[in-house]
Short mmCIF file of C-alpha atoms and ligand atoms in Angstrom, two decimals:
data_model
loop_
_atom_site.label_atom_id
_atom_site.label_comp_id
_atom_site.label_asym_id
_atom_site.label_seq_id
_atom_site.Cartn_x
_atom_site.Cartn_y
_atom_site.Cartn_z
CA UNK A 765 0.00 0.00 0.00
CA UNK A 766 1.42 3.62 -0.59
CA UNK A 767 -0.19 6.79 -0.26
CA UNK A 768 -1.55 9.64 -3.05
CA UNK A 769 -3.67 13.01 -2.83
CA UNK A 770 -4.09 13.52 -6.52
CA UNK A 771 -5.16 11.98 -9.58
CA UNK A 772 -1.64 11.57 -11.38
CA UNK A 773 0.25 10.11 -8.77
CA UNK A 774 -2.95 8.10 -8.05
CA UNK A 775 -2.99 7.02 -11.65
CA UNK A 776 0.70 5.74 -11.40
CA UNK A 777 0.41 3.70 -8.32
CA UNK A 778 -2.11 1.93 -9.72
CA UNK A 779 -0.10 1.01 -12.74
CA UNK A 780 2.65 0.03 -10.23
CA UNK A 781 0.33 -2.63 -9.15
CA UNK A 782 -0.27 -1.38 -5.14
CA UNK A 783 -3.11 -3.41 -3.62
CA UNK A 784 -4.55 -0.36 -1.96
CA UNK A 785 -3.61 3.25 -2.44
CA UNK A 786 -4.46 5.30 0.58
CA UNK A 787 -5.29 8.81 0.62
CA UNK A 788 -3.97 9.53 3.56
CA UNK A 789 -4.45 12.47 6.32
CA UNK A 790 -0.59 12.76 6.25
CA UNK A 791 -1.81 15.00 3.26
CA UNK A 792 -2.15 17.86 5.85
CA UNK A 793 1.83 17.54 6.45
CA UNK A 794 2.89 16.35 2.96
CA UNK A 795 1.10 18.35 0.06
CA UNK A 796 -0.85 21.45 2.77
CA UNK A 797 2.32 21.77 4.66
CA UNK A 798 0.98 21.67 8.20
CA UNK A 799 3.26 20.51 11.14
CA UNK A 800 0.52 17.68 12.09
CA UNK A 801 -2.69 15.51 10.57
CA UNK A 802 -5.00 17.49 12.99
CA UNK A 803 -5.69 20.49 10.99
CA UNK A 804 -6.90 18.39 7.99
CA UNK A 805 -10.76 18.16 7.97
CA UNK A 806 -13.30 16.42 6.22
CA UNK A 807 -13.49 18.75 3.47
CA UNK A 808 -9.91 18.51 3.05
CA UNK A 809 -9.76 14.40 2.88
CA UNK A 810 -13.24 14.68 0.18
CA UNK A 811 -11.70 17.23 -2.12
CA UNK A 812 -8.74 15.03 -2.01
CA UNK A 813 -10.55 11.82 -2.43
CA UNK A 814 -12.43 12.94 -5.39
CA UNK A 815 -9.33 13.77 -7.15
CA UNK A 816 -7.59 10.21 -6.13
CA UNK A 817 -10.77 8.58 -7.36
CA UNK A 818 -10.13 9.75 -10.96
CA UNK A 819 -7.01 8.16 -11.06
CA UNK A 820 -7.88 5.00 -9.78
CA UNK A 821 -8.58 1.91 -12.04
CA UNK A 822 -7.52 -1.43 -9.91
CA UNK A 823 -6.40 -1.10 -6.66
CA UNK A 824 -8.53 -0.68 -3.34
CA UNK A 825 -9.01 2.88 -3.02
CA UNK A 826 -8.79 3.71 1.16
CA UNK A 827 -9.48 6.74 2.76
CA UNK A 828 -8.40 8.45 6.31
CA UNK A 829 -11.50 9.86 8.61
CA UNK A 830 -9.67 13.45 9.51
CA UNK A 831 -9.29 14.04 13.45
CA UNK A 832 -12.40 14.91 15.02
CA UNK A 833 -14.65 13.12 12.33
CA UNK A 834 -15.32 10.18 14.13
CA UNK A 835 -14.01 11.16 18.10
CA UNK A 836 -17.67 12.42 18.89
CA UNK A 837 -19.57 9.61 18.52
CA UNK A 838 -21.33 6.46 16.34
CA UNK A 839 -23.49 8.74 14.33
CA UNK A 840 -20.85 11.55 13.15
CA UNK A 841 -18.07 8.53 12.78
CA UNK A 842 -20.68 6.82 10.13
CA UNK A 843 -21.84 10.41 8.49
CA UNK A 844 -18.23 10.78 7.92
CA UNK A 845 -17.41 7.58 6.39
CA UNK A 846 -20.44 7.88 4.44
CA UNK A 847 -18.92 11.05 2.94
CA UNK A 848 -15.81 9.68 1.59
CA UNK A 849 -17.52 6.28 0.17
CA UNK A 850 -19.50 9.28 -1.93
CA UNK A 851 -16.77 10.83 -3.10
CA UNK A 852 -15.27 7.56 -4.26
CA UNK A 853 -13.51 5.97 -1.55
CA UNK A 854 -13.97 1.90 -1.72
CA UNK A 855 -12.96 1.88 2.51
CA UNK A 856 -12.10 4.18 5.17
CA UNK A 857 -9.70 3.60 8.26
CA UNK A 858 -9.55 5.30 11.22
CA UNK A 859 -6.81 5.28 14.23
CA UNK A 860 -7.35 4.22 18.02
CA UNK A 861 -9.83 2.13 20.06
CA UNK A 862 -13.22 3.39 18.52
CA UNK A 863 -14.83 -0.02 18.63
CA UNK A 864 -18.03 1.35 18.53
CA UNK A 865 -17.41 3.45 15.74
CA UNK A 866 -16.16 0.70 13.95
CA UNK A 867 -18.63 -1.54 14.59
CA UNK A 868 -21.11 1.31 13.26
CA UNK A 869 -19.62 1.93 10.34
CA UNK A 870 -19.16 -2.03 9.66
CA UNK A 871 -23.06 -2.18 9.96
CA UNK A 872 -23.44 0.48 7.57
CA UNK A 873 -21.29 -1.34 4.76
CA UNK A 874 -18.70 0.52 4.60
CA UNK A 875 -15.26 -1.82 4.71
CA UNK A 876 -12.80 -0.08 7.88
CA UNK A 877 -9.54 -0.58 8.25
CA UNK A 878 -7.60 -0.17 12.35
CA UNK A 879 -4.87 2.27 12.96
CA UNK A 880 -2.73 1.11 16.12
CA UNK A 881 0.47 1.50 17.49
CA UNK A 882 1.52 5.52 16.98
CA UNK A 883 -1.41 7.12 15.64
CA UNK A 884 -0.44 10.11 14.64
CA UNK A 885 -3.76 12.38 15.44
CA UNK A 886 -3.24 11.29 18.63
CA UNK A 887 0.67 12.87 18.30
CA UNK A 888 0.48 15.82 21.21
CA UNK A 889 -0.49 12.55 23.67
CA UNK A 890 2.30 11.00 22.80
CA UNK A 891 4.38 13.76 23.06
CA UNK A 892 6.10 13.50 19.69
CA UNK A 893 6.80 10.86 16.97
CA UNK A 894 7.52 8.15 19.11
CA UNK A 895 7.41 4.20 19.07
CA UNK A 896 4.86 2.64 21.01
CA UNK A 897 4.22 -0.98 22.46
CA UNK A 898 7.30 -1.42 24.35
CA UNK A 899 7.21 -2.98 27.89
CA UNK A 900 3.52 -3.19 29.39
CA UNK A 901 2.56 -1.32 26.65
CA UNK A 902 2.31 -4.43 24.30
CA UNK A 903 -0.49 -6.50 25.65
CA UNK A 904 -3.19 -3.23 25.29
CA UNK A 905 -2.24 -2.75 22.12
CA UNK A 906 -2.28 -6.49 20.50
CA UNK A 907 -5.87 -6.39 23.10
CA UNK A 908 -6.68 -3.41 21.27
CA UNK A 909 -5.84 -4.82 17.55
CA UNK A 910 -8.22 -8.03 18.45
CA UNK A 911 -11.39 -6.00 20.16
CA UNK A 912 -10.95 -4.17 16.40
CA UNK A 913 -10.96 -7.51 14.34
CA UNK A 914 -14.14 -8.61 17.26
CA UNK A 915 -15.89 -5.47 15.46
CA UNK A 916 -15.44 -5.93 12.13
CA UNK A 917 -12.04 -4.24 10.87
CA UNK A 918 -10.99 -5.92 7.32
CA UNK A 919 -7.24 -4.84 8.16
CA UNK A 920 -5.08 -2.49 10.07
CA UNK A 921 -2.60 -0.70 9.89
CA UNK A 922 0.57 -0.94 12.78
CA UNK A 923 2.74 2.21 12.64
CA UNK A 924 5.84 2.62 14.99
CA UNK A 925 5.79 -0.33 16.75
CA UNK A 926 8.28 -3.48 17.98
CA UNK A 927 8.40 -5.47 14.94
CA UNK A 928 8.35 -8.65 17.61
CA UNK A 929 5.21 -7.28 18.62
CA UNK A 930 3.89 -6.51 14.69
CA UNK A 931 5.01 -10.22 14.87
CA UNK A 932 2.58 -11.49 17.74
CA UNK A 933 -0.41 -8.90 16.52
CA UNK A 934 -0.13 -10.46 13.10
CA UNK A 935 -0.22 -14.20 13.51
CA UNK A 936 -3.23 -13.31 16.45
CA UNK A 937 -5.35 -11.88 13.91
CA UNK A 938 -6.95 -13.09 10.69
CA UNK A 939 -7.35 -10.11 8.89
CA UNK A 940 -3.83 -8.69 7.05
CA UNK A 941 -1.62 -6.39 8.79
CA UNK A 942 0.38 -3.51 7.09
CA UNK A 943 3.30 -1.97 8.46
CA UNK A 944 5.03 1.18 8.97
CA UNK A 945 8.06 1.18 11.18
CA UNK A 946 6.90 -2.24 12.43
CA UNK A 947 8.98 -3.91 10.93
CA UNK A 948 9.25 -7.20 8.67
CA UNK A 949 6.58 -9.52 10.52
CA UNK A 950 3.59 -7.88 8.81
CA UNK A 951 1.52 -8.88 6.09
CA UNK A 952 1.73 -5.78 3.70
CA UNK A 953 3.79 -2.62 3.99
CA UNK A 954 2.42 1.14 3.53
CA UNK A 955 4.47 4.44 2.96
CA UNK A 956 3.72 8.21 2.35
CA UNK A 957 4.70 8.48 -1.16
CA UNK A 958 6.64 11.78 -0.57
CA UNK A 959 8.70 9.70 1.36
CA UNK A 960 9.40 6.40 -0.80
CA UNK A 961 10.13 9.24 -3.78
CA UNK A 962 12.50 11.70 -1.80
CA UNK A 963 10.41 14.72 -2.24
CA UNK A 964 10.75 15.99 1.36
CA UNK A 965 13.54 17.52 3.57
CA UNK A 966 13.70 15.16 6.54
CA UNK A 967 14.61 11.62 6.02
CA UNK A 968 12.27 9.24 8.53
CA UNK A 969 14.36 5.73 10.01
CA UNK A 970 11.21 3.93 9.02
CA UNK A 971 10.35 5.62 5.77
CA UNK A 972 12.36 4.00 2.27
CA UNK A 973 13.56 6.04 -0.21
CA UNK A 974 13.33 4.52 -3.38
CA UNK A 975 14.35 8.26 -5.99
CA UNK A 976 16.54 11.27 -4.95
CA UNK A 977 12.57 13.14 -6.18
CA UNK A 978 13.53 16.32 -5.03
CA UNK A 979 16.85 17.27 -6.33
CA UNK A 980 15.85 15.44 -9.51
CA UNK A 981 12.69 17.75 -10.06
CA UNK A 982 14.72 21.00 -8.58
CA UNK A 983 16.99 19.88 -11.28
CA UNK A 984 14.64 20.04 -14.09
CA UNK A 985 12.99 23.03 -13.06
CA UNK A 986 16.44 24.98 -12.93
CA UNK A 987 17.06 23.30 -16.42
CA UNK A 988 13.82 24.54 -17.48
CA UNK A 989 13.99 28.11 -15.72
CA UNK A 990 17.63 28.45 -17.73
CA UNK A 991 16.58 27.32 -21.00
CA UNK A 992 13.84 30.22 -20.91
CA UNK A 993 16.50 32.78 -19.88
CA UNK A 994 18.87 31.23 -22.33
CA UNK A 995 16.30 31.83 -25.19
CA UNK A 996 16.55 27.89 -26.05
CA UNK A 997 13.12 26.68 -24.80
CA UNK A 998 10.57 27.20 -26.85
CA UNK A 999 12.20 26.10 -29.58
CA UNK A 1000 10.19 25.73 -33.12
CA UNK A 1001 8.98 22.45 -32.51
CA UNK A 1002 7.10 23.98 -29.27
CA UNK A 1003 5.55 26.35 -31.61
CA UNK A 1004 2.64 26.74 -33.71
O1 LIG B 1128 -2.01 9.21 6.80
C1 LIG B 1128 -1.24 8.31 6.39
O2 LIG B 1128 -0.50 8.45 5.43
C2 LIG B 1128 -1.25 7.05 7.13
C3 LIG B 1128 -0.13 6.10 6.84
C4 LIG B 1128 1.11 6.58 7.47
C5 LIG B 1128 -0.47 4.74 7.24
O3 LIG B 1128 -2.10 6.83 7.93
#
């Protein structure tokens, strides 16, 4: 699984053959630029969603309920998932013990996916980005991964966790498990996709980097800028 906010990049990660493409709320920090997930509403994830949608031919199409879209109860948690099934989403996940959201939303037919481990609307509890599940920690989480399965998640995601524990969660559970930062013992992987293509200034222990994206598009955009300057782009064959 990898993550996209627009239909192009959408369009190629489902040529790269991704299972799932998840339009994540890690939007708000990677394309609106805010220092967290919580500013990012439900207007933000449906706008987002819509455009995803259009790029979108094979692979499960997933999408985040925003903080505060589903903390207030059963009937705004389904509301909200109901949104983003209408503006194309073919799931919705959500992070933390909700079980009753979950189940509600189950009931309602929409497929939901479990967030555990570090969830990162939850990041000013935590005080910072930091891995969870160690020590006593463990058993509420794996309880908390199996009350989710009880309810009717179809998957979950484990961020920032032992991978010894993603180990014990995963062979407890039935439905798949995708990791990030938790190591090999899951069933699936997920990453931001600003991440796996080097678009961003800080460099994550748990995120891969698979391109050097953002000194190979500065590059191309100085090479562009100078050809203008230089008089060699356009060139007759950009002209009419
Ligand atoms: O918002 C997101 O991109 C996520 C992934 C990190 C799993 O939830």
């Amino acid at each position: 699984m990898v993550t996209a906010y627009d239909s192009t990049f959408a369009e190629i990660a489902d040529e790269a053959g991704f299972d799932a493409i998840l339009v994540g709320d890690s939007l708000g920090n990677v394309v609106l630029g805010y220092p967290s997930t919580i500013p990012v509403t439900l207007a933000d994830m449906t706008h987002h969603v819509r455009a995803v949608r259009t790029g979108v031919r094979r692979s499960l199409l997933i999408a985040d309920l925003p903080f505060g879209s589903y903390q207030s109860g059963v009937s705004s948690a389904v509301d909200s998932a109901v949104t983003l099934m209408k503006a194309g989403a073919d799931a919705v996940k959500l992070e933390g013990n909700y079980f009753d959201e979950i189940a509600a939303i189950h009931k309602a037919g929409i497929p939901v996916m479990g967030h555990f481990g570090f969830t990162p609307q939850s990041i000013h509890q935590f005080g910072g980005h930091k891995v969870q599940g160690r020590g006593s920690q463990a058993d509420a989480i794996l309880a908390a991964t199996q009350s989710a399965e009880q309810v009717g998640i179809f998957g979950l995601v484990l961020e920032l966790i032992p991978s010894e524990l993603a180990r014990v969660i995963t062979d407890s559970l039935l439905v798949p498990t995708i990791g990030i930062g938790a190591g090999v013992n899951c069933d699936g992987q997920v990453q931001v996709i600003n991440d796996i293509l080097g678009l961003g200034t800080v460099r994550y222990k748990h995120a891969g980097q698979f391109l050097d994206g953002r000194n190979l598009v500065r590059d191309a955009l100085m090479n562009y800028r100078d050809a203008v300057s230089k008089a060699e782009f356009p060139t007759e064959s950009n002209s009419f």
